[in-house]
Coordinates of C-alpha atoms in Angstrom, one line a residue:
M15 CA 59.7 50.8 105.4
T16 CA 63.3 49.8 106.2
E17 CA 66.4 51.6 105.2
G18 CA 69.8 50.1 104.7
P19 CA 72.7 50.9 106.9
M20 CA 73.9 54.6 106.6
D21 CA 77.2 55.1 105.0
V22 CA 79.4 56.4 107.7
T23 CA 81.8 58.0 105.2
E24 CA 79.1 60.4 104.1
T25 CA 78.4 63.2 106.4
P26 CA 75.4 65.4 105.7
E27 CA 76.0 69.0 104.7
P28 CA 75.4 71.3 107.7
P29 CA 72.7 73.9 106.9
V30 CA 75.1 76.8 107.7
P31 CA 78.7 75.5 106.9
Y32 CA 81.6 76.9 108.9
L33 CA 79.4 79.0 111.2
G34 CA 81.4 77.9 114.3
R35 CA 84.6 78.9 112.7
Y36 CA 83.2 82.2 111.7
T37 CA 81.8 82.8 115.1
M38 CA 85.1 82.1 116.9
I39 CA 87.1 84.4 114.6
L40 CA 84.4 87.1 114.9
V41 CA 84.4 86.9 118.7
A42 CA 88.3 86.8 118.8
G43 CA 88.4 89.9 116.5
V44 CA 86.0 91.9 118.6
A45 CA 87.9 91.0 121.7
G46 CA 91.2 91.7 120.1
L47 CA 90.1 95.2 118.9
I48 CA 88.7 96.0 122.4
V49 CA 92.0 95.2 124.0
L50 CA 93.9 97.1 121.2
N51 CA 91.6 100.1 121.8
I52 CA 92.3 100.0 125.5
V53 CA 96.1 99.7 125.0
L54 CA 96.1 102.5 122.5
G55 CA 94.1 104.7 124.9
I56 CA 96.5 104.1 127.7
L57 CA 99.8 104.3 125.8
A58 CA 99.0 106.9 123.1
Q59 CA 95.7 108.6 124.2
V60 CA 94.1 107.6 120.8
S61 CA 91.2 105.3 120.0
L62 CA 90.3 103.4 116.9
P63 CA 87.6 104.8 114.7
A64 CA 84.2 103.4 115.7
G65 CA 83.3 102.4 112.1
A66 CA 86.6 100.5 111.6
A67 CA 86.2 98.8 114.9
A68 CA 82.7 97.8 113.8
V69 CA 83.5 96.2 110.4
I70 CA 87.0 94.9 110.8
P71 CA 86.0 91.7 112.8
P72 CA 83.4 90.5 110.3
M73 CA 85.8 91.3 107.4
I74 CA 88.4 89.2 109.0
A75 CA 86.0 86.4 109.9
G76 CA 84.5 86.3 106.5
L77 CA 88.0 86.3 104.8
V78 CA 89.4 83.5 106.9
T79 CA 86.2 81.5 106.7
G80 CA 86.3 81.9 102.9
Q81 CA 89.8 80.7 102.8
T82 CA 88.8 77.6 104.8
W83 CA 85.9 77.1 102.4
G84 CA 88.1 77.3 99.4
R85 CA 90.8 75.1 100.9
E86 CA 88.5 72.3 102.1
R87 CA 86.0 72.4 99.2
G88 CA 88.2 73.5 96.3
A89 CA 85.5 75.8 95.1
L90 CA 84.0 79.2 95.6
P91 CA 81.2 79.5 98.3
E92 CA 77.9 78.4 96.7
G93 CA 74.9 80.7 96.6
A94 CA 72.4 79.5 99.3
P95 CA 74.8 78.2 101.8
A96 CA 77.1 81.2 101.5
W97 CA 74.1 83.6 102.0
R98 CA 72.9 81.6 105.0
L99 CA 76.4 81.9 106.6
S100 CA 76.4 85.6 105.8
V101 CA 73.0 86.2 107.4
F102 CA 73.6 84.0 110.5
G103 CA 77.0 85.5 110.9
A104 CA 75.4 89.0 110.8
L105 CA 72.8 87.9 113.4
I106 CA 75.6 86.7 115.7
Y107 CA 77.4 89.9 115.1
A108 CA 74.3 91.9 116.0
G109 CA 73.8 90.0 119.2
L110 CA 77.4 90.5 120.2
Q111 CA 77.2 94.2 119.4
L112 CA 74.0 94.6 121.3
L113 CA 75.5 93.0 124.4
L114 CA 78.5 95.4 124.1
A115 CA 76.4 98.5 123.4
L116 CA 73.7 97.9 126.1
G117 CA 76.4 96.8 128.6
G118 CA 78.4 100.0 127.9
L119 CA 75.2 102.1 128.2
A120 CA 74.3 100.4 131.5
A121 CA 77.8 100.8 132.9
T122 CA 77.9 104.6 132.1
G123 CA 74.3 105.1 133.4
A124 CA 73.1 106.3 130.0
A125 CA 70.7 103.4 129.3
G126 CA 67.7 105.6 128.8
P127 CA 65.1 104.8 126.1
T128 CA 66.6 107.3 123.6
A129 CA 70.1 106.0 124.0
V130 CA 68.9 102.3 123.7
G131 CA 66.8 103.1 120.7
I132 CA 69.6 104.8 118.9
S133 CA 71.9 102.0 119.8
L134 CA 69.5 99.4 118.4
G135 CA 69.1 101.4 115.2
I136 CA 72.9 101.7 114.7
V137 CA 73.4 98.0 115.4
L138 CA 70.5 97.1 112.9
V139 CA 71.9 99.2 110.1
V140 CA 75.4 98.0 110.5
S141 CA 74.3 94.4 110.8
V142 CA 72.5 94.7 107.4
I143 CA 75.8 96.0 105.9
V144 CA 77.7 93.1 107.7
V145 CA 75.6 90.6 105.6
F146 CA 77.1 91.9 102.5
I147 CA 80.6 92.3 104.0
N148 CA 80.4 88.6 105.0
R149 CA 79.2 87.5 101.6
W150 CA 81.9 89.6 99.8
F151 CA 84.8 88.4 102.0
L152 CA 83.7 84.8 101.9
T153 CA 84.2 84.9 98.1
V154 CA 87.5 87.0 98.3
G155 CA 89.0 84.6 100.8
A156 CA 88.0 81.5 98.7
K157 CA 89.3 83.1 95.5
G158 CA 92.6 83.8 97.1
I159 CA 93.1 80.2 98.1
L160 CA 91.9 78.9 94.8
K161 CA 94.4 81.1 92.9
Q162 CA 97.3 79.6 94.9
R163 CA 96.5 76.2 93.7

């Protein structure tokens, strides 16, 4: 069976659209909050609340990615692709948080089975929440852009 030449103007839809953009923003957000926390600790002897530091990067990544989605596609994120991005984004988030948590435990010498188990549990629970944070902020970001049109 022979097929005709592929139309070069038509690019196939990636299975997880905008995942690279989401990942870059997420990593930058996590790194930025780590630096901010260090600076606040040195200058003002305060630290960011752990819960805020955990959810702010995926909120920002979801919002900015949703804005890009709305700007480039002119529509709200569709069901299946948006959920895939939300789940894969949460998996990337979980991997990043595990690296940071286990690295921190190892650096402090507290990497015993109990501490590792508790850390894994916390990362798992927060990562499930991040799936829904991602999905919500994808839509919020896209809606904001579409209202400006």
